[in-house]
Amino acid sequence: MIVGFRGSQLSQVPWVRTALRDTGLGGVILFDRDQQTGGNRNVRSPAQLKTLVHDLRAAAGARAIIVSVDQEGGIVTRLSPTHGFPAVASEADIGRGTVAAAQTWGNGIATTLSTAGFNLNFAPVVDLDVNPKSPAIGALDRSFSADPDVVVEMATAEIEAHREAGVRTTLKHFPGIGSSTTNTDFGVADVTKTWTRRELEPFQRLIDSGTADVVMAGHVVNGQLDPDYPASLSKPTVTDLLRGDLGWTGPVVTDDLQAAAIVKAFGFAEAVVLALEAGNDLLLIANQQTYDTKVLGRAITAITAAIKSGRLPRARIDEAYDRVTSMFGAINP
């Protein structure tokens, strides 16, 4: 699990220290702003952030942990000039430029993250800009282009820059939410009538080239693939399509499992189990829309109950663990 928290110093969140030290928490996600309060969350300055990341890793002892962030560029830039970091252009701006410019841009992002101590970026967005007015992608300039060639070219440049800096990346949001008319953080986005298999092309090509590190399953309803569950909780989408048809063998991470649309439709505990049944390996719990210091215990209780009842095979947990550790090292005792 990758969990978010409120606090710019580890001493402010003893439950996180305990989770890292004693419970085997796999990772954290850091944000600049708290979605509920509007105030500062984890990032105040480069020096403060570096200390926070150091203390998080120290709390985990000899274990490797994932320290992640959404540093896409443009509107989704958690390490911004407001807190003393370099400005980062949006993917839309980069997509209109040259590959050389994309390489320079990618190097800048990767250097910032590496210096701060991050080892996973929830970027690049490889959704096609199918609907320029999409409140989830197009209207926010979060896509490189509507052209798969441009998306693959620019994403490759960014990913290679991250790899050189020792930072892993995430292709998102599978199987494509560029045609959505709703922001999946707040509402139920249904792309059943607008999605086409062309939106799989960036994912397929980046997987085939060996460029992908992690893939994120998005909170999007796509009745063409699964009439009952959003992609993030859908076995036909994650296991059958992504792993079966596209041949992806690495880690899959959910989008935030506390997203309003997910919690309203399924409840948190059920969403956790459904996510694992679908084939996800990392559960992202941002603690943004709802802040819950006991969220780890709730997730563990749900998973344990599902295993004891026979609903969730222990082999599914072992499989997920193996995929994650093959990418990030031994994150648990």
GROMACS .gro file of C-alpha atoms in nm:
model
  333
    1MET     CA    1   0.000   0.000   0.000
    2ILE     CA    2   0.102   0.358  -0.073
    3VAL     CA    3  -0.055   0.604   0.172
    4GLY     CA    4  -0.079   0.980   0.205
    5PHE     CA    5  -0.067   1.181   0.528
    6ARG     CA    6  -0.082   1.534   0.668
    7GLY     CA    7   0.246   1.669   0.796
    8SER     CA    8   0.571   1.824   0.679
    9GLN     CA    9   0.770   1.645   0.951
   10LEU     CA   10   0.756   1.278   1.046
   11SER     CA   11   0.720   1.375   1.414
   12GLN     CA   12   0.376   1.516   1.325
   13VAL     CA   13   0.245   1.177   1.209
   14PRO     CA   14   0.340   0.907   1.462
   15TRP     CA   15   0.096   0.664   1.297
   16VAL     CA   16   0.304   0.679   0.978
   17ARG     CA   17   0.627   0.619   1.170
   18THR     CA   18   0.468   0.316   1.336
   19ALA     CA   19   0.336   0.186   1.005
   20LEU     CA   20   0.679   0.212   0.847
   21ARG     CA   21   0.867   0.073   1.146
   22ASP     CA   22   0.634  -0.203   1.264
   23THR     CA   23   0.357  -0.272   1.014
   24GLY     CA   24   0.557  -0.299   0.692
   25LEU     CA   25   0.392  -0.012   0.505
   26GLY     CA   26   0.517  -0.026   0.149
   27GLY     CA   27   0.523   0.341   0.061
   28VAL     CA   28   0.393   0.696   0.083
   29ILE     CA   29   0.265   0.961  -0.155
   30LEU     CA   30   0.343   1.327  -0.086
   31PHE     CA   31   0.137   1.634  -0.179
   32ASP     CA   32   0.198   2.007  -0.165
   33ARG     CA   33  -0.161   2.104  -0.078
   34ASP     CA   34  -0.428   1.942   0.135
   35GLN     CA   35  -0.744   1.892  -0.069
   36GLN     CA   36  -0.978   1.929   0.228
   37THR     CA   37  -0.823   2.220   0.415
   38GLY     CA   38  -0.654   2.394   0.124
   39GLY     CA   39  -0.344   2.437   0.340
   40ASN     CA   40   0.007   2.304   0.312
   41ARG     CA   41   0.043   1.928   0.340
   42ASN     CA   42   0.389   1.774   0.298
   43VAL     CA   43   0.599   2.018   0.095
   44ARG     CA   44   0.735   2.351   0.222
   45SER     CA   45   1.086   2.379   0.078
   46PRO     CA   46   1.356   2.165  -0.087
   47ALA     CA   47   1.550   2.133   0.239
   48GLN     CA   48   1.241   2.044   0.444
   49LEU     CA   49   1.128   1.789   0.186
   50LYS     CA   50   1.466   1.620   0.171
   51THR     CA   51   1.465   1.586   0.551
   52LEU     CA   52   1.112   1.443   0.549
   53VAL     CA   53   1.200   1.181   0.287
   54HIS     CA   54   1.519   1.091   0.475
   55ASP     CA   55   1.323   1.044   0.798
   56LEU     CA   56   1.059   0.832   0.623
   57ARG     CA   57   1.326   0.600   0.489
   58ALA     CA   58   1.503   0.587   0.824
   59ALA     CA   59   1.180   0.484   0.996
   60ALA     CA   60   1.159   0.182   0.765
   61GLY     CA   61   1.508   0.071   0.867
   62ALA     CA   62   1.671  -0.171   0.624
   63ARG     CA   63   1.354  -0.209   0.417
   64ALA     CA   64   1.319  -0.037   0.084
   65ILE     CA   65   1.007   0.181   0.060
   66ILE     CA   66   0.834   0.365  -0.221
   67VAL     CA   67   0.832   0.744  -0.193
   68SER     CA   68   0.602   0.876  -0.463
   69VAL     CA   69   0.454   1.196  -0.602
   70ASP     CA   70   0.240   1.327  -0.889
   71GLN     CA   71   0.487   1.543  -1.081
   72GLU     CA   72   0.326   1.554  -1.424
   73GLY     CA   73   0.397   1.918  -1.503
   74GLY     CA   74   0.155   2.203  -1.558
   75ILE     CA   75  -0.143   2.202  -1.322
   76VAL     CA   76  -0.034   1.876  -1.158
   77THR     CA   77   0.302   1.986  -1.019
   78ARG     CA   78   0.345   1.908  -0.651
   79LEU     CA   79   0.701   2.042  -0.633
   80SER     CA   80   0.647   2.391  -0.771
   81PRO     CA   81   0.812   2.735  -0.763
   82THR     CA   82   0.579   2.824  -0.474
   83HIS     CA   83   0.796   2.596  -0.259
   84GLY     CA   84   1.131   2.673  -0.418
   85PHE     CA   85   1.137   2.417  -0.701
   86PRO     CA   86   1.179   2.482  -1.076
   87ALA     CA   87   0.871   2.554  -1.290
   88VAL     CA   88   0.751   2.258  -1.497
   89ALA     CA   89   0.565   2.295  -1.827
   90SER     CA   90   0.253   2.091  -1.895
   91GLU     CA   91   0.246   1.780  -2.110
   92ALA     CA   92   0.032   1.969  -2.363
   93ASP     CA   93   0.305   2.232  -2.398
   94ILE     CA   94   0.573   1.966  -2.438
   95GLY     CA   95   0.368   1.773  -2.690
   96ARG     CA   96   0.369   2.075  -2.920
   97GLY     CA   97   0.748   2.093  -2.913
   98THR     CA   98   1.049   1.883  -3.008
   99VAL     CA   99   1.181   1.559  -2.865
  100ALA     CA  100   1.496   1.742  -2.760
  101ALA     CA  101   1.283   1.983  -2.558
  102ALA     CA  102   1.099   1.689  -2.405
  103GLN     CA  103   1.430   1.533  -2.302
  104THR     CA  104   1.540   1.855  -2.133
  105TRP     CA  105   1.201   1.884  -1.962
  106GLY     CA  106   1.214   1.521  -1.848
  107ASN     CA  107   1.567   1.564  -1.715
  108GLY     CA  108   1.453   1.861  -1.511
  109ILE     CA  109   1.165   1.672  -1.350
  110ALA     CA  110   1.376   1.364  -1.284
  111THR     CA  111   1.659   1.563  -1.129
  112THR     CA  112   1.420   1.745  -0.896
  113LEU     CA  113   1.264   1.417  -0.782
  114SER     CA  114   1.591   1.231  -0.745
  115THR     CA  115   1.747   1.513  -0.544
  116ALA     CA  116   1.449   1.515  -0.308
  117GLY     CA  117   1.468   1.137  -0.263
  118PHE     CA  118   1.165   1.014  -0.460
  119ASN     CA  119   1.181   0.681  -0.641
  120LEU     CA  120   0.838   0.679  -0.810
  121ASN     CA  121   0.662   0.942  -1.015
  122PHE     CA  122   0.294   0.896  -1.101
  123ALA     CA  123   0.362   1.020  -1.453
  124PRO     CA  124   0.358   1.034  -1.751
  125VAL     CA  125  -0.005   1.065  -1.850
  126VAL     CA  126  -0.032   0.870  -2.175
  127ASP     CA  127  -0.405   0.923  -2.229
  128LEU     CA  128  -0.481   1.050  -2.577
  129ASP     CA  129  -0.632   1.399  -2.594
  130VAL     CA  130  -0.950   1.262  -2.750
  131ASN     CA  131  -1.178   1.523  -2.593
  132PRO     CA  132  -0.995   1.857  -2.556
  133LYS     CA  133  -1.272   1.970  -2.319
  134SER     CA  134  -1.237   1.670  -2.086
  135PRO     CA  135  -1.227   1.802  -1.726
  136ALA     CA  136  -1.002   1.510  -1.636
  137ILE     CA  137  -0.739   1.543  -1.911
  138GLY     CA  138  -0.779   1.777  -2.208
  139ALA     CA  139  -0.907   2.087  -2.031
  140LEU     CA  140  -0.619   2.059  -1.784
  141ASP     CA  141  -0.347   2.021  -2.051
  142ARG     CA  142  -0.250   1.682  -1.903
  143SER     CA  143  -0.204   1.500  -2.237
  144PHE     CA  144   0.086   1.525  -2.479
  145SER     CA  145  -0.137   1.491  -2.784
  146ALA     CA  146  -0.428   1.320  -2.957
  147ASP     CA  147  -0.166   1.151  -3.179
  148PRO     CA  148  -0.033   0.822  -3.036
  149ASP     CA  149   0.301   0.876  -3.211
  150VAL     CA  150   0.356   1.204  -3.027
  151VAL     CA  151   0.245   1.058  -2.694
  152VAL     CA  152   0.479   0.761  -2.723
  153GLU     CA  153   0.770   0.975  -2.839
  154MET     CA  154   0.739   1.232  -2.561
  155ALA     CA  155   0.662   0.976  -2.290
  156THR     CA  156   0.967   0.773  -2.392
  157ALA     CA  157   1.191   1.077  -2.357
  158GLU     CA  158   1.050   1.151  -2.011
  159ILE     CA  159   1.076   0.793  -1.890
  160GLU     CA  160   1.434   0.754  -2.009
  161ALA     CA  161   1.529   1.071  -1.821
  162HIS     CA  162   1.371   0.933  -1.504
  163ARG     CA  163   1.548   0.601  -1.538
  164GLU     CA  164   1.883   0.773  -1.571
  165ALA     CA  165   1.807   0.951  -1.243
  166GLY     CA  166   1.697   0.631  -1.068
  167VAL     CA  167   1.328   0.722  -1.055
  168ARG     CA  168   1.052   0.485  -1.172
  169THR     CA  169   0.753   0.612  -1.370
  170THR     CA  170   0.386   0.524  -1.411
  171LEU     CA  171   0.181   0.504  -1.731
  172LYS     CA  172  -0.166   0.638  -1.661
  173HIS     CA  173  -0.466   0.613  -1.676
  174PHE     CA  174  -0.527   0.266  -1.820
  175PRO     CA  175  -0.722   0.187  -2.040
  176GLY     CA  176  -0.752   0.555  -2.135
  177ILE     CA  177  -0.969   0.835  -1.996
  178GLY     CA  178  -0.899   1.103  -2.256
  179SER     CA  179  -1.258   1.095  -2.384
  180SER     CA  180  -1.415   1.137  -2.038
  181THR     CA  181  -1.657   1.417  -1.961
  182THR     CA  182  -1.610   1.392  -1.582
  183ASN     CA  183  -1.308   1.424  -1.353
  184THR     CA  184  -1.269   1.074  -1.207
  185ASP     CA  185  -1.149   1.215  -0.874
  186PHE     CA  186  -1.498   1.343  -0.800
  187GLY     CA  187  -1.755   1.175  -1.024
  188VAL     CA  188  -1.825   0.860  -1.218
  189ALA     CA  189  -1.665   0.893  -1.559
  190ASP     CA  190  -1.825   0.670  -1.821
  191VAL     CA  191  -1.643   0.639  -2.152
  192THR     CA  192  -1.842   0.343  -2.282
  193LYS     CA  193  -1.973   0.538  -2.581
  194THR     CA  194  -1.661   0.744  -2.649
  195TRP     CA  195  -1.361   0.514  -2.587
  196THR     CA  196  -1.188   0.335  -2.874
  197ARG     CA  197  -0.915   0.072  -2.873
  198ARG     CA  198  -0.685   0.330  -3.031
  199GLU     CA  199  -0.645   0.468  -2.678
  200LEU     CA  200  -0.460   0.149  -2.585
  201GLU     CA  201  -0.186   0.219  -2.840
  202PRO     CA  202   0.047   0.428  -2.618
  203PHE     CA  203   0.026   0.167  -2.341
  204GLN     CA  204   0.084  -0.121  -2.583
  205ARG     CA  205   0.380   0.040  -2.758
  206LEU     CA  206   0.552   0.150  -2.437
  207ILE     CA  207   0.506  -0.197  -2.288
  208ASP     CA  208   0.635  -0.364  -2.604
  209SER     CA  209   0.945  -0.143  -2.608
  210GLY     CA  210   1.030  -0.228  -2.246
  211THR     CA  211   0.981   0.135  -2.146
  212ALA     CA  212   0.706   0.085  -1.886
  213ASP     CA  213   0.783   0.056  -1.513
  214VAL     CA  214   0.438   0.068  -1.353
  215VAL     CA  215   0.087   0.104  -1.499
  216MET     CA  216  -0.198   0.281  -1.319
  217ALA     CA  217  -0.555   0.154  -1.360
  218GLY     CA  218  -0.792   0.448  -1.381
  219HIS     CA  219  -1.128   0.508  -1.215
  220VAL     CA  220  -1.330   0.499  -1.534
  221VAL     CA  221  -1.635   0.298  -1.634
  222ASN     CA  222  -1.591   0.139  -1.975
  223GLY     CA  223  -1.882  -0.088  -2.058
  224GLN     CA  224  -1.701  -0.211  -2.367
  225LEU     CA  225  -1.459  -0.387  -2.133
  226ASP     CA  226  -1.660  -0.445  -1.814
  227PRO     CA  227  -2.027  -0.351  -1.763
  228ASP     CA  228  -2.008  -0.386  -1.385
  229TYR     CA  229  -1.686  -0.234  -1.250
  230PRO     CA  230  -1.458   0.063  -1.322
  231ALA     CA  231  -1.121  -0.022  -1.474
  232SER     CA  232  -0.936   0.004  -1.142
  233LEU     CA  233  -1.155  -0.271  -0.992
  234SER     CA  234  -1.208  -0.474  -1.307
  235LYS     CA  235  -1.048  -0.814  -1.364
  236PRO     CA  236  -1.143  -0.813  -1.734
  237THR     CA  237  -0.957  -0.482  -1.769
  238VAL     CA  238  -0.650  -0.534  -1.548
  239THR     CA  239  -0.592  -0.908  -1.576
  240ASP     CA  240  -0.747  -1.002  -1.909
  241LEU     CA  241  -0.674  -0.691  -2.116
  242LEU     CA  242  -0.365  -0.532  -1.963
  243ARG     CA  243  -0.186  -0.851  -1.865
  244GLY     CA  244  -0.340  -1.092  -2.116
  245ASP     CA  245  -0.379  -0.897  -2.439
  246LEU     CA  246  -0.112  -0.631  -2.386
  247GLY     CA  247   0.133  -0.867  -2.216
  248TRP     CA  248   0.217  -0.649  -1.914
  249THR     CA  249   0.396  -0.845  -1.642
  250GLY     CA  250   0.504  -0.564  -1.409
  251PRO     CA  251   0.327  -0.386  -1.122
  252VAL     CA  252  -0.017  -0.230  -1.157
  253VAL     CA  253  -0.124   0.045  -0.915
  254THR     CA  254  -0.476   0.168  -0.853
  255ASP     CA  255  -0.576   0.529  -0.873
  256ASP     CA  256  -0.675   0.668  -0.531
  257LEU     CA  257  -0.906   0.414  -0.365
  258GLN     CA  258  -1.064   0.690  -0.156
  259ALA     CA  259  -1.193   0.868  -0.467
  260ALA     CA  260  -1.550   0.980  -0.404
  261ALA     CA  261  -1.697   0.782  -0.691
  262ILE     CA  262  -1.533   0.459  -0.575
  263VAL     CA  263  -1.620   0.490  -0.206
  264LYS     CA  264  -1.980   0.587  -0.282
  265ALA     CA  265  -2.035   0.295  -0.517
  266PHE     CA  266  -1.849   0.017  -0.335
  267GLY     CA  267  -1.732   0.129   0.009
  268PHE     CA  268  -1.364   0.145   0.098
  269ALA     CA  269  -1.317  -0.208   0.234
  270GLU     CA  270  -1.487  -0.370  -0.063
  271ALA     CA  271  -1.290  -0.155  -0.308
  272VAL     CA  272  -0.964  -0.274  -0.151
  273VAL     CA  273  -1.055  -0.639  -0.202
  274LEU     CA  274  -1.195  -0.581  -0.551
  275ALA     CA  275  -0.873  -0.403  -0.648
  276LEU     CA  276  -0.665  -0.704  -0.550
  277GLU     CA  277  -0.908  -0.946  -0.718
  278ALA     CA  278  -0.881  -0.739  -1.035
  279GLY     CA  279  -0.504  -0.790  -1.046
  280ASN     CA  280  -0.365  -0.468  -0.898
  281ASP     CA  281  -0.041  -0.501  -0.701
  282LEU     CA  282  -0.021  -0.161  -0.531
  283LEU     CA  283  -0.312   0.006  -0.355
  284LEU     CA  284  -0.298   0.386  -0.358
  285ILE     CA  285  -0.471   0.549  -0.060
  286ALA     CA  286  -0.406   0.921  -0.090
  287ASN     CA  287  -0.586   1.031   0.229
  288GLN     CA  288  -0.684   1.350   0.050
  289GLN     CA  289  -1.061   1.351   0.005
  290THR     CA  290  -1.103   1.173   0.338
  291TYR     CA  291  -0.832   1.186   0.603
  292ASP     CA  292  -0.819   0.871   0.813
  293THR     CA  293  -0.521   0.786   1.033
  294LYS     CA  294  -0.661   0.434   1.077
  295VAL     CA  295  -0.698   0.365   0.706
  296LEU     CA  296  -0.415   0.111   0.697
  297GLY     CA  297  -0.575  -0.097   0.967
  298ARG     CA  298  -0.907  -0.087   0.783
  299ALA     CA  299  -0.743  -0.204   0.462
  300ILE     CA  300  -0.549  -0.482   0.634
  301THR     CA  301  -0.863  -0.600   0.812
  302ALA     CA  302  -1.052  -0.619   0.482
  303ILE     CA  303  -0.773  -0.810   0.308
  304THR     CA  304  -0.721  -1.050   0.599
  305ALA     CA  305  -1.093  -1.128   0.615
  306ALA     CA  306  -1.103  -1.192   0.240
  307ILE     CA  307  -0.811  -1.434   0.268
  308LYS     CA  308  -0.958  -1.617   0.570
  309SER     CA  309  -1.294  -1.657   0.396
  310GLY     CA  310  -1.129  -1.802   0.089
  311ARG     CA  311  -1.246  -1.518  -0.132
  312LEU     CA  312  -0.893  -1.390  -0.194
  313PRO     CA  313  -0.621  -1.653  -0.248
  314ARG     CA  314  -0.301  -1.597  -0.053
  315ALA     CA  315  -0.124  -1.660  -0.385
  316ARG     CA  316  -0.272  -1.331  -0.516
  317ILE     CA  317  -0.096  -1.143  -0.235
  318ASP     CA  318   0.231  -1.326  -0.297
  319GLU     CA  319   0.207  -1.252  -0.670
  320ALA     CA  320   0.152  -0.881  -0.604
  321TYR     CA  321   0.439  -0.871  -0.356
  322ASP     CA  322   0.675  -1.035  -0.605
  323ARG     CA  323   0.587  -0.788  -0.879
  324VAL     CA  324   0.640  -0.487  -0.653
  325THR     CA  325   0.966  -0.609  -0.501
  326SER     CA  326   1.106  -0.696  -0.843
  327MET     CA  327   1.073  -0.327  -0.925
  328PHE     CA  328   1.149  -0.155  -0.593
  329GLY     CA  329   1.332  -0.406  -0.372
  330ALA     CA  330   1.222  -0.586  -0.056
  331ILE     CA  331   0.967  -0.344   0.083
  332ASN     CA  332   0.840  -0.576   0.357
  333PRO     CA  333   1.017  -0.782   0.627
   0.00000   0.00000   0.00000
